[in-house]
Amino acid sequence: MSSLDRIEKAAAILVEAHRTGTAIESLPAGLVTSPAEAYAVQERVVHLLDSAIVGWKAGFDASGQSICAPIMARVSRQGGPELPVAGNTPCAIEVEIAYILDADVPAAAPVADSDSIVSQIALGMELIQSRYQDRAAQPFLSMLADGLANGGYYLAASSPRADAPDLETMHLTIMQDSETIWDKTIAHPQVDPAAPLRALLAAPPSHCGGLRKGQFITTGTLNGAPAVPVPSSIAAITVIGPLAAKLVKV
């Protein structure tokens, strides 16, 4: 089977899981064999689902290499009262710092200074919902092909990045249905929440249209990934502002 055939097959399997909400055990062994193929699967999934891209997950693999995954408009909301949740797989939430791009960043034109391209930040909430029954049991490339388990994203109102206090240590409170489930002073896994942002801007992706003006880049959880029921109301607050949304079944 050629690389293109394997990419198409992997994408078709994941798209079916997206559309039906039924998680799969895994992709067939050997279907995705490199990060380049995983990114090609991401792009094909987005195309088959006919969704615009509103943001990107940014992070690092086990070797410290920058990695990313697109976040689709079909499962995202900016403001508003609700975030739709599809499918039957368990959900978890990650409160994160998101950075909004002021301009396109072509793959051939990396940016060395994130301050020159990002003037707004926001508190975000990522819905973690894999297309796999047990995401922890999947090989890394399968997770990358599946968009790093993104199931949705809620973006709160943005504020000027220049006005933000020190984000290397901050207090975070999260409530589920008015009950406090997290109330701690925390630090980002990379200490500086902008570290994944800088790494992605230094090596911008070319798939899924690349980094575009108005998209956000979300840089990783501040609170682990606690499981939450659906429906439920989630509220969070940090020094950069509040977030409130209801997770609703669709």
Short mmCIF file of C-alpha atoms in Angstrom, two decimals:
data_model
loop_
_atom_site.label_atom_id
_atom_site.label_comp_id
_atom_site.label_asym_id
_atom_site.label_seq_id
_atom_site.Cartn_x
_atom_site.Cartn_y
_atom_site.Cartn_z
CA MET A 1 0.00 0.00 0.00
CA SER A 2 1.41 3.40 -0.97
CA SER A 3 1.83 6.25 1.50
CA LEU A 4 -1.08 8.11 -0.12
CA ASP A 5 -3.30 5.05 0.20
CA ARG A 6 -2.37 4.60 3.85
CA ILE A 7 -3.05 8.27 4.59
CA GLU A 8 -6.44 8.05 2.89
CA LYS A 9 -7.35 4.88 4.80
CA ALA A 10 -6.32 6.33 8.18
CA ALA A 11 -8.24 9.53 7.50
CA ALA A 12 -11.37 7.62 6.47
CA ILE A 13 -11.29 5.60 9.70
CA LEU A 14 -10.91 8.71 11.86
CA VAL A 15 -13.57 10.65 9.94
CA GLU A 16 -16.03 7.82 10.49
CA ALA A 17 -15.28 7.99 14.22
CA HIS A 18 -15.85 11.76 14.15
CA ARG A 19 -19.15 11.44 12.31
CA THR A 20 -20.63 8.54 14.26
CA GLY A 21 -19.21 9.40 17.67
CA THR A 22 -18.12 5.79 18.06
CA ALA A 23 -14.54 5.36 19.24
CA ILE A 24 -12.25 2.81 17.61
CA GLU A 25 -9.75 0.51 19.28
CA SER A 26 -6.83 1.74 17.17
CA LEU A 27 -5.61 2.40 13.65
CA PRO A 28 -4.23 -0.66 11.85
CA ALA A 29 -0.54 -1.17 12.57
CA GLY A 30 1.81 0.45 10.08
CA LEU A 31 -0.82 2.79 8.64
CA VAL A 32 0.90 5.99 9.85
CA THR A 33 4.68 5.70 9.85
CA SER A 34 6.03 9.24 10.22
CA PRO A 35 5.09 12.70 11.55
CA ALA A 36 4.73 13.88 7.94
CA GLU A 37 2.13 11.19 7.30
CA ALA A 38 0.36 12.01 10.58
CA TYR A 39 0.11 15.66 9.52
CA ALA A 40 -1.18 14.56 6.11
CA VAL A 41 -3.88 12.54 7.88
CA GLN A 42 -4.81 15.60 9.96
CA GLU A 43 -5.21 17.62 6.77
CA ARG A 44 -7.27 14.94 5.04
CA VAL A 45 -9.59 14.62 8.06
CA VAL A 46 -10.19 18.38 8.05
CA HIS A 47 -10.92 18.28 4.32
CA LEU A 48 -13.34 15.35 4.55
CA LEU A 49 -15.20 16.97 7.45
CA ASP A 50 -15.28 20.25 5.48
CA SER A 51 -14.33 22.37 8.47
CA ALA A 52 -12.51 25.66 8.74
CA ILE A 53 -9.54 25.90 11.10
CA VAL A 54 -9.87 28.35 14.00
CA GLY A 55 -6.81 27.44 16.03
CA TRP A 56 -3.90 25.10 16.70
CA LYS A 57 -2.68 22.94 19.55
CA ALA A 58 1.04 23.48 20.12
CA GLY A 59 3.32 21.29 22.18
CA PHE A 60 6.39 19.08 22.18
CA ASP A 61 7.01 15.41 21.56
CA ALA A 62 9.14 13.21 23.81
CA SER A 63 12.32 14.42 22.11
CA GLY A 64 11.46 18.10 22.53
CA GLN A 65 10.43 18.61 18.90
CA SER A 66 7.60 21.08 18.29
CA ILE A 67 4.33 19.39 17.28
CA CYS A 68 0.88 20.72 16.45
CA ALA A 69 -2.68 19.85 15.49
CA PRO A 70 -5.45 21.95 13.94
CA ILE A 71 -8.59 22.82 15.89
CA MET A 72 -11.73 22.76 13.75
CA ALA A 73 -14.48 25.36 13.75
CA ARG A 74 -17.12 22.62 13.87
CA VAL A 75 -16.20 21.78 17.47
CA SER A 76 -15.19 25.23 18.74
CA ARG A 77 -16.87 28.30 20.17
CA GLN A 78 -15.61 31.80 20.91
CA GLY A 79 -17.79 33.22 23.66
CA GLY A 80 -21.43 32.24 23.83
CA PRO A 81 -23.05 30.00 26.41
CA GLU A 82 -22.28 26.48 25.18
CA LEU A 83 -19.65 24.12 23.80
CA PRO A 84 -21.13 21.16 21.91
CA VAL A 85 -19.85 17.68 22.76
CA ALA A 86 -20.34 14.89 20.22
CA GLY A 87 -19.85 11.16 20.57
CA ASN A 88 -19.92 8.79 23.48
CA THR A 89 -16.31 8.70 24.60
CA PRO A 90 -15.26 10.14 27.99
CA CYS A 91 -14.44 13.84 28.12
CA ALA A 92 -11.81 15.76 30.02
CA ILE A 93 -11.09 19.48 30.19
CA GLU A 94 -7.84 21.41 30.06
CA VAL A 95 -7.73 25.10 30.93
CA GLU A 96 -5.06 26.75 28.81
CA ILE A 97 -3.55 30.04 27.68
CA ALA A 98 -4.29 30.86 24.03
CA TYR A 99 -2.45 33.38 21.86
CA ILE A 100 -4.23 35.07 18.92
CA LEU A 101 -2.26 35.64 15.72
CA ASP A 102 -2.12 39.17 14.30
CA ALA A 103 -0.99 38.00 10.86
CA ASP A 104 -0.41 34.93 8.70
CA VAL A 105 2.79 32.98 9.39
CA PRO A 106 3.79 31.08 6.23
CA ALA A 107 5.87 27.95 6.64
CA ALA A 108 8.65 29.64 4.65
CA ALA A 109 8.70 32.69 6.93
CA PRO A 110 9.23 31.62 10.55
CA VAL A 111 8.91 34.25 13.27
CA ALA A 112 11.62 34.64 15.89
CA ASP A 113 9.84 37.17 18.12
CA SER A 114 6.35 36.12 19.23
CA ASP A 115 5.65 39.62 20.55
CA SER A 116 5.72 40.86 16.95
CA ILE A 117 2.92 38.56 15.86
CA VAL A 118 0.74 38.14 18.97
CA SER A 119 -0.81 41.11 20.76
CA GLN A 120 -3.84 39.38 22.31
CA ILE A 121 -4.19 36.46 24.73
CA ALA A 122 -7.19 34.65 26.15
CA LEU A 123 -8.15 31.94 28.59
CA GLY A 124 -9.27 28.81 26.77
CA MET A 125 -10.74 25.44 27.63
CA GLU A 126 -9.88 22.42 25.53
CA LEU A 127 -12.17 19.44 25.42
CA ILE A 128 -10.09 16.26 25.35
CA GLN A 129 -12.00 13.55 23.54
CA SER A 130 -10.06 11.01 21.50
CA ARG A 131 -11.37 8.94 18.59
CA TYR A 132 -9.75 5.96 20.35
CA GLN A 133 -11.31 3.95 23.14
CA ASP A 134 -8.10 4.16 25.17
CA ARG A 135 -5.96 7.09 24.07
CA ALA A 136 -3.24 6.31 26.61
CA ALA A 137 -2.61 2.99 24.86
CA GLN A 138 -2.03 4.52 21.42
CA PRO A 139 1.37 5.05 19.79
CA PHE A 140 2.39 8.67 19.42
CA LEU A 141 1.89 8.82 15.64
CA SER A 142 -1.68 7.57 15.96
CA MET A 143 -2.39 10.30 18.51
CA LEU A 144 -0.78 12.91 16.27
CA ALA A 145 -2.85 11.73 13.29
CA ASP A 146 -5.98 12.12 15.43
CA GLY A 147 -5.22 15.74 16.25
CA LEU A 148 -3.77 15.03 19.70
CA ALA A 149 -7.20 14.07 21.08
CA ASN A 150 -8.81 17.45 20.52
CA GLY A 151 -12.57 17.21 20.87
CA GLY A 152 -13.39 20.90 20.97
CA TYR A 153 -12.27 24.28 22.24
CA TYR A 154 -13.89 27.19 24.03
CA LEU A 155 -12.17 30.58 23.81
CA ALA A 156 -13.04 33.31 26.29
CA ALA A 157 -12.73 37.03 25.59
CA SER A 158 -9.22 38.16 24.70
CA SER A 159 -7.18 40.90 26.32
CA PRO A 160 -3.96 42.73 25.42
CA ARG A 161 -0.93 40.55 25.92
CA ALA A 162 1.05 43.58 27.06
CA ASP A 163 -1.33 44.00 30.01
CA ALA A 164 -0.95 40.42 31.23
CA PRO A 165 0.88 39.85 34.51
CA ASP A 166 3.58 37.23 34.95
CA LEU A 167 2.09 33.95 33.72
CA GLU A 168 4.84 31.62 34.89
CA THR A 169 3.03 31.20 38.21
CA MET A 170 -0.67 31.90 38.58
CA HIS A 171 -3.67 30.86 40.61
CA LEU A 172 -6.36 28.85 38.84
CA THR A 173 -9.83 28.05 40.11
CA ILE A 174 -12.15 25.69 38.20
CA MET A 175 -15.75 24.95 39.11
CA GLN A 176 -18.02 22.25 37.73
CA ASP A 177 -21.72 22.87 38.33
CA SER A 178 -20.75 25.43 41.02
CA GLU A 179 -18.54 22.92 42.87
CA THR A 180 -14.84 23.76 43.05
CA ILE A 181 -12.78 20.97 41.47
CA TRP A 182 -9.46 22.84 41.21
CA ASP A 183 -8.09 25.69 43.32
CA LYS A 184 -4.33 25.89 43.16
CA THR A 185 -1.37 28.03 42.32
CA ILE A 186 0.03 26.38 39.23
CA ALA A 187 2.78 26.55 36.65
CA HIS A 188 2.74 25.54 33.00
CA PRO A 189 4.54 22.25 32.16
CA GLN A 190 7.15 24.33 30.27
CA VAL A 191 7.01 27.00 33.02
CA ASP A 192 6.45 29.72 30.41
CA PRO A 193 3.08 29.18 28.64
CA ALA A 194 4.47 30.93 25.56
CA ALA A 195 7.25 28.34 25.05
CA PRO A 196 5.14 26.11 22.73
CA LEU A 197 3.99 29.24 20.88
CA ARG A 198 7.56 30.36 20.20
CA ALA A 199 8.56 26.88 19.06
CA LEU A 200 5.64 26.66 16.62
CA LEU A 201 6.30 30.13 15.20
CA ALA A 202 9.93 29.13 14.66
CA ALA A 203 8.84 26.08 12.63
CA PRO A 204 5.37 26.93 11.25
CA PRO A 205 3.23 24.13 9.81
CA SER A 206 2.35 24.06 6.13
CA HIS A 207 -0.60 21.66 6.29
CA CYS A 208 -4.26 22.64 6.80
CA GLY A 209 -3.56 26.09 5.37
CA GLY A 210 -0.83 26.91 7.89
CA LEU A 211 -1.01 29.57 10.59
CA ARG A 212 -3.47 32.32 9.66
CA LYS A 213 -4.36 35.73 11.05
CA GLY A 214 -7.10 35.50 13.68
CA GLN A 215 -6.39 31.90 14.58
CA PHE A 216 -5.36 31.09 18.14
CA ILE A 217 -2.52 28.90 19.34
CA THR A 218 -3.21 27.06 22.58
CA THR A 219 -0.19 25.94 24.52
CA GLY A 220 -1.06 23.15 26.92
CA THR A 221 -2.93 22.39 30.10
CA LEU A 222 -2.60 24.28 33.35
CA ASN A 223 -4.61 21.74 35.34
CA GLY A 224 -3.96 18.24 34.04
CA ALA A 225 -7.05 16.76 32.39
CA PRO A 226 -9.86 15.98 34.85
CA ALA A 227 -12.80 14.00 33.47
CA VAL A 228 -16.15 15.80 33.50
CA PRO A 229 -19.71 14.66 32.78
CA VAL A 230 -21.81 15.99 29.93
CA PRO A 231 -23.85 18.08 30.39
CA SER A 232 -22.13 20.22 32.98
CA SER A 233 -21.32 23.89 33.53
CA ILE A 234 -17.64 24.83 33.75
CA ALA A 235 -16.22 28.07 35.08
CA ALA A 236 -12.57 29.03 35.43
CA ILE A 237 -10.68 32.11 36.47
CA THR A 238 -7.03 33.18 36.35
CA VAL A 239 -5.22 36.50 36.43
CA ILE A 240 -6.01 37.05 32.74
CA GLY A 241 -9.76 36.72 33.23
CA PRO A 242 -12.74 34.39 33.56
CA LEU A 243 -14.23 31.66 31.41
CA ALA A 244 -17.70 30.13 31.64
CA ALA A 245 -19.36 27.61 29.35
CA LYS A 246 -21.80 24.75 29.46
CA LEU A 247 -20.85 21.44 27.89
CA VAL A 248 -23.91 20.16 26.01
CA LYS A 249 -24.54 16.88 24.24
CA VAL A 250 -25.18 16.97 20.49
#
